[in-house]
Short mmCIF file of C-alpha atoms in Angstrom, two decimals:
data_model
loop_
_atom_site.label_atom_id
_atom_site.label_comp_id
_atom_site.label_asym_id
_atom_site.label_seq_id
_atom_site.Cartn_x
_atom_site.Cartn_y
_atom_site.Cartn_z
CA UNK J 177 -71.29 -145.82 -25.56
CA UNK J 178 -72.75 -148.64 -27.61
CA UNK J 179 -73.69 -148.86 -31.27
CA UNK J 180 -76.15 -151.63 -32.07
CA UNK J 181 -76.92 -152.57 -35.66
CA UNK J 182 -79.99 -154.36 -36.93
CA UNK J 183 -81.58 -155.27 -40.24
CA UNK J 184 -79.11 -157.60 -41.90
CA UNK J 185 -80.07 -160.88 -43.51
CA UNK J 186 -80.30 -162.90 -46.69
CA UNK J 187 -81.71 -161.28 -49.82
CA UNK J 188 -81.83 -162.21 -53.49
CA UNK J 189 -79.90 -160.21 -56.08
CA UNK J 190 -81.85 -157.10 -56.98
CA UNK J 191 -83.54 -157.01 -53.60
CA UNK J 192 -83.47 -154.45 -50.82
CA UNK J 193 -82.49 -154.27 -47.19
CA UNK J 194 -82.46 -151.52 -44.60
CA UNK J 195 -79.81 -151.44 -41.90
CA UNK J 196 -80.22 -149.39 -38.74
CA UNK J 197 -77.81 -148.45 -35.98
CA UNK J 198 -78.78 -147.02 -32.62
CA UNK J 199 -76.33 -145.28 -30.31
CA UNK J 200 -76.74 -145.23 -26.56
CA UNK J 201 -74.76 -144.20 -23.52
CA UNK J 202 -73.07 -141.00 -22.37
CA UNK J 203 -73.55 -138.96 -25.53
CA UNK J 204 -73.55 -135.18 -25.81
CA UNK J 205 -73.64 -135.21 -29.60
CA UNK J 206 -72.71 -137.40 -32.53
CA UNK J 207 -70.64 -135.95 -35.34
CA UNK J 208 -69.79 -138.01 -38.40
CA UNK J 209 -71.64 -141.33 -38.72
CA UNK J 210 -70.98 -143.98 -41.28
CA UNK J 211 -71.27 -147.52 -42.53
CA UNK J 212 -68.37 -149.78 -43.40
CA UNK J 213 -68.32 -153.32 -44.68
CA UNK J 214 -65.92 -156.22 -44.71
CA UNK J 215 -66.20 -159.15 -47.08
CA UNK J 216 -64.44 -162.46 -46.40
CA UNK J 217 -60.76 -162.19 -47.14
CA UNK J 218 -60.94 -158.45 -47.76
CA UNK J 219 -60.16 -155.34 -45.79
CA UNK J 220 -62.88 -153.27 -44.19
CA UNK J 221 -64.02 -150.52 -46.56
CA UNK J 222 -66.01 -147.35 -46.20
CA UNK J 223 -69.49 -147.52 -47.71
CA UNK J 224 -71.12 -144.22 -46.81
CA UNK J 225 -70.90 -141.34 -44.35
CA UNK J 226 -73.21 -138.59 -43.16
CA UNK J 227 -72.39 -135.46 -41.22
CA UNK J 228 -74.50 -134.08 -38.41
CA UNK J 229 -76.09 -131.60 -40.80
CA UNK J 230 -76.88 -134.28 -43.37
CA UNK J 231 -74.10 -134.09 -45.92
CA UNK J 232 -73.50 -137.51 -47.42
CA UNK J 233 -70.77 -139.31 -49.32
CA UNK J 234 -70.69 -142.75 -50.88
CA UNK J 235 -68.22 -145.29 -52.14
CA UNK J 236 -68.43 -145.41 -55.94
CA UNK J 237 -69.85 -148.92 -56.24
CA UNK J 238 -72.91 -148.09 -54.11
CA UNK J 239 -73.75 -144.66 -55.52
CA UNK J 240 -77.32 -144.58 -56.77
CA UNK J 241 -78.19 -147.80 -54.93
CA UNK J 242 -77.57 -147.05 -51.24
CA UNK J 243 -78.90 -144.15 -49.20
CA UNK J 244 -77.58 -143.16 -45.78
CA UNK J 245 -79.72 -141.14 -43.40
CA UNK J 246 -79.76 -140.22 -39.73
CA UNK J 247 -82.08 -139.10 -36.99
CA UNK J 248 -80.15 -136.91 -34.57
CA UNK J 249 -82.89 -136.89 -31.95
CA UNK J 250 -82.99 -140.69 -31.86
CA UNK J 251 -79.22 -141.03 -32.24
CA UNK J 252 -79.69 -143.36 -35.17
CA UNK J 253 -78.20 -143.87 -38.61
CA UNK J 254 -79.68 -146.02 -41.34
CA UNK J 255 -78.55 -147.45 -44.66
CA UNK J 256 -81.19 -148.20 -47.27
CA UNK J 257 -79.75 -150.64 -49.78
CA UNK J 258 -81.44 -151.18 -53.14
CA UNK J 259 -80.58 -153.28 -56.20
CA UNK J 260 -78.31 -155.45 -54.11
CA UNK J 261 -75.61 -157.47 -55.83
CA UNK J 262 -73.74 -160.59 -54.69
CA UNK J 263 -70.62 -158.44 -54.32
CA UNK J 264 -72.43 -156.44 -51.61
CA UNK J 265 -72.22 -159.51 -49.39
CA UNK J 266 -70.29 -158.57 -46.26
CA UNK J 267 -70.51 -157.81 -42.58
CA UNK J 268 -71.70 -154.22 -42.27
CA UNK J 269 -70.47 -152.08 -39.40
CA UNK J 270 -71.83 -148.83 -38.02
CA UNK J 271 -69.30 -146.20 -37.00
CA UNK J 272 -69.67 -142.90 -35.16
CA UNK J 273 -67.63 -140.02 -33.77
CA UNK J 274 -69.23 -139.35 -30.40
CA UNK J 275 -68.68 -136.25 -28.28
CA UNK J 276 -69.14 -136.84 -24.57
CA UNK J 277 -70.03 -134.34 -21.86
CA UNK J 278 -66.35 -133.43 -21.35
CA UNK J 279 -66.19 -132.37 -25.01
CA UNK J 280 -63.89 -135.23 -25.91
CA UNK J 281 -64.58 -137.08 -29.15
CA UNK J 282 -64.21 -140.83 -29.41
CA UNK J 283 -64.74 -143.17 -32.34
CA UNK J 284 -66.97 -146.20 -31.83
CA UNK J 285 -67.87 -149.31 -33.83
CA UNK J 286 -70.92 -151.50 -33.77
CA UNK J 287 -70.68 -155.28 -33.58
CA UNK J 288 -71.58 -155.78 -37.24
CA UNK J 289 -74.51 -157.29 -39.07
CA UNK J 290 -74.28 -159.85 -41.85
CA UNK J 291 -75.71 -159.05 -45.28
CA UNK J 292 -75.79 -161.91 -47.76
CA UNK J 293 -76.94 -161.42 -51.35
CA UNK J 294 -77.54 -164.75 -53.01
CA UNK J 295 -80.10 -166.63 -55.05
#
């Protein structure tokens, strides 16, 4: 199973970016999906999660600015980021709990995509 992120880049403060993550491989279903981020010198932190039936949760600092969504048919999760701040600068990672055809569940990470918010 592979998770491949796209959509990172450089944006000015107040701007927007949309991150996407596509899962591929031996996948029966995908349960919880989420986005994490890691800034230089800091630990990786949870940004947002979404269940298979669409229930979402967010880290306090991104509430009202970020929106997580998923497309189960396409095995994708996205993160729409608005009103970006310099403190949002980090490498963003996609994460997913994947059930294979033996009913086992494994946790996978994407390779990360850099988001830089700077003027």
